[in-house]
PDB file of C-alpha atoms in Angstrom:
ATOM      1  CA  MET A   1      37.786 -37.696   7.340  1.00 70.00           C
ATOM      2  CA  LYS A   2      36.568 -38.815   3.951  1.00 85.00           C
ATOM      3  CA  THR A   3      34.465 -35.670   3.765  1.00 88.00           C
ATOM      4  CA  MET A   4      37.478 -33.440   4.403  1.00 89.00           C
ATOM      5  CA  LYS A   5      39.413 -35.251   1.680  1.00 92.00           C
ATOM      6  CA  ARG A   6      36.567 -34.840  -0.802  1.00 94.00           C
ATOM      7  CA  VAL A   7      36.106 -31.161  -0.005  1.00 95.00           C
ATOM      8  CA  GLY A   8      39.859 -30.597  -0.322  1.00 94.00           C
ATOM      9  CA  LEU A   9      39.967 -32.318  -3.710  1.00 95.00           C
ATOM     10  CA  LEU A  10      36.904 -30.367  -4.833  1.00 96.00           C
ATOM     11  CA  LEU A  11      38.488 -27.048  -3.810  1.00 95.00           C
ATOM     12  CA  VAL A  12      41.760 -27.890  -5.569  1.00 96.00           C
ATOM     13  CA  ALA A  13      39.808 -28.814  -8.712  1.00 96.00           C
ATOM     14  CA  ALA A  14      37.774 -25.587  -8.451  1.00 95.00           C
ATOM     15  CA  GLY A  15      40.960 -23.554  -8.093  1.00 95.00           C
ATOM     16  CA  LEU A  16      42.480 -25.167 -11.159  1.00 95.00           C
ATOM     17  CA  CYS A  17      39.256 -24.619 -13.119  1.00 94.00           C
ATOM     18  CA  VAL A  18      39.150 -20.924 -12.203  1.00 92.00           C
ATOM     19  CA  LEU A  19      42.830 -20.545 -13.105  1.00 91.00           C
ATOM     20  CA  GLY A  20      42.270 -22.314 -16.425  1.00 92.00           C
ATOM     21  CA  TYR A  21      39.219 -20.180 -17.175  1.00 89.00           C
ATOM     22  CA  GLN A  22      41.156 -16.989 -16.493  1.00 88.00           C
ATOM     23  CA  GLY A  23      43.976 -18.153 -18.749  1.00 87.00           C
ATOM     24  CA  ILE A  24      41.647 -19.086 -21.593  1.00 88.00           C
ATOM     25  CA  GLU A  25      39.739 -15.826 -21.183  1.00 87.00           C
ATOM     26  CA  SER A  26      42.926 -13.775 -21.424  1.00 85.00           C
ATOM     27  CA  ILE A  27      43.919 -15.623 -24.608  1.00 86.00           C
ATOM     28  CA  MET A  28      40.504 -15.341 -26.254  1.00 86.00           C
ATOM     29  CA  THR A  29      39.835 -11.642 -25.632  1.00 81.00           C
ATOM     30  CA  GLU A  30      41.837  -9.115 -27.567  1.00 76.00           C
ATOM     31  CA  GLY A  31      43.295  -6.033 -25.961  1.00 71.00           C
ATOM     32  CA  THR A  32      42.728  -7.085 -22.368  1.00 70.00           C
ATOM     33  CA  SER A  33      45.251  -8.322 -19.889  1.00 75.00           C
ATOM     34  CA  TYR A  34      45.033 -11.188 -17.436  1.00 75.00           C
ATOM     35  CA  TYR A  35      42.336 -10.520 -14.835  1.00 79.00           C
ATOM     36  CA  ASP A  36      42.164 -12.233 -11.441  1.00 82.00           C
ATOM     37  CA  TYR A  37      38.649 -13.024 -10.248  1.00 85.00           C
ATOM     38  CA  THR A  38      37.953 -12.582  -6.547  1.00 86.00           C
ATOM     39  CA  LEU A  39      35.077 -13.659  -4.331  1.00 83.00           C
ATOM     40  CA  LEU A  40      33.859 -10.075  -4.514  1.00 83.00           C
ATOM     41  CA  ASP A  41      33.654 -10.332  -8.312  1.00 83.00           C
ATOM     42  CA  MET A  42      31.928 -13.706  -8.197  1.00 82.00           C
ATOM     43  CA  LEU A  43      29.367 -13.053  -5.455  1.00 81.00           C
ATOM     44  CA  GLY A  44      28.837  -9.318  -5.793  1.00 80.00           C
ATOM     45  CA  GLU A  45      29.234  -6.362  -3.474  1.00 79.00           C
ATOM     46  CA  ASN A  46      25.841  -6.767  -1.788  1.00 81.00           C
ATOM     47  CA  ALA A  47      26.409 -10.390  -0.774  1.00 78.00           C
ATOM     48  CA  LEU A  48      29.586  -9.517   1.114  1.00 73.00           C
ATOM     49  CA  ALA A  49      28.646  -6.126   2.597  1.00 77.00           C
ATOM     50  CA  TRP A  50      27.911  -7.640   6.025  1.00 77.00           C
ATOM     51  CA  HIS A  51      31.575  -7.702   7.048  1.00 72.00           C
ATOM     52  CA  LYS A  52      31.744  -3.887   7.175  1.00 73.00           C
ATOM     53  CA  ASN A  53      29.360  -3.846  10.153  1.00 76.00           C
ATOM     54  CA  LEU A  54      31.504  -6.043  12.405  1.00 78.00           C
ATOM     55  CA  PRO A  55      32.508  -4.373  15.679  1.00 81.00           C
ATOM     56  CA  ILE A  56      36.063  -5.726  15.628  1.00 83.00           C
ATOM     57  CA  ASN A  57      38.108  -3.856  13.031  1.00 80.00           C
ATOM     58  CA  THR A  58      40.844  -6.505  12.803  1.00 80.00           C
ATOM     59  CA  VAL A  59      38.334  -9.220  11.870  1.00 82.00           C
ATOM     60  CA  ALA A  60      36.704  -6.926   9.306  1.00 80.00           C
ATOM     61  CA  ARG A  61      40.082  -6.208   7.702  1.00 84.00           C
ATOM     62  CA  GLY A  62      40.903  -9.932   7.659  1.00 85.00           C
ATOM     63  CA  ILE A  63      37.638 -10.755   5.925  1.00 84.00           C
ATOM     64  CA  GLN A  64      38.231  -7.883   3.483  1.00 85.00           C
ATOM     65  CA  TYR A  65      41.620  -9.395   2.641  1.00 87.00           C
ATOM     66  CA  VAL A  66      40.160 -12.868   2.086  1.00 87.00           C
ATOM     67  CA  ILE A  67      37.421 -11.658  -0.251  1.00 87.00           C
ATOM     68  CA  ASN A  68      39.949  -9.665  -2.301  1.00 87.00           C
ATOM     69  CA  VAL A  69      42.445 -12.532  -2.729  1.00 92.00           C
ATOM     70  CA  PRO A  70      42.337 -14.111  -6.206  1.00 92.00           C
ATOM     71  CA  ALA A  71      39.755 -16.902  -6.132  1.00 91.00           C
ATOM     72  CA  TYR A  72      42.048 -19.547  -7.594  1.00 92.00           C
ATOM     73  CA  ALA A  73      44.655 -18.926  -4.892  1.00 93.00           C
ATOM     74  CA  LEU A  74      42.059 -19.043  -2.138  1.00 93.00           C
ATOM     75  CA  PHE A  75      40.592 -22.317  -3.420  1.00 94.00           C
ATOM     76  CA  LEU A  76      44.000 -23.934  -3.935  1.00 95.00           C
ATOM     77  CA  ILE A  77      45.333 -22.915  -0.524  1.00 95.00           C
ATOM     78  CA  VAL A  78      42.236 -23.979   1.429  1.00 95.00           C
ATOM     79  CA  GLY A  79      42.042 -27.237  -0.537  1.00 96.00           C
ATOM     80  CA  ALA A  80      45.708 -28.014   0.088  1.00 96.00           C
ATOM     81  CA  VAL A  81      45.369 -27.260   3.810  1.00 95.00           C
ATOM     82  CA  LEU A  82      42.369 -29.597   4.054  1.00 94.00           C
ATOM     83  CA  LEU A  83      44.278 -32.356   2.244  1.00 94.00           C
ATOM     84  CA  VAL A  84      47.269 -31.933   4.554  1.00 94.00           C
ATOM     85  CA  ILE A  85      45.037 -32.046   7.635  1.00 93.00           C
ATOM     86  CA  ASN A  86      43.369 -35.150   6.243  1.00 92.00           C
ATOM     87  CA  GLY A  87      46.760 -36.737   5.628  1.00 90.00           C
ATOM     88  CA  ILE A  88      47.908 -36.056   9.177  1.00 90.00           C
ATOM     89  CA  PHE A  89      44.783 -37.124  11.019  1.00 86.00           C
ATOM     90  CA  ALA A  90      43.440 -39.843   8.704  1.00 81.00           C
ATOM     91  CA  LYS A  91      42.545 -43.134  10.349  1.00 74.00           C
ATOM     92  CA  LYS A  92      44.359 -46.110   8.923  1.00 63.00           C
TER      93      LYS A  92
END
């Protein structure tokens, strides 16, 4: 369970870093508004094109939703879930 705790802390830290970067970027650039980065922006269209070929439409739509969620929210939510799971099932 130590690995799950470390990955959860790393994802929470990554989410906060992405959120901080977006905030600093919106302050530093003139004339632009706050922009949320997504996994699609970070990895590119070609890296995530495989999900369109899935035979099950519901799964493809779910993956499409996940890759279009703001990256900081995705990292924070997954990190928090991993920390909660670690807290529940941790050996004492």
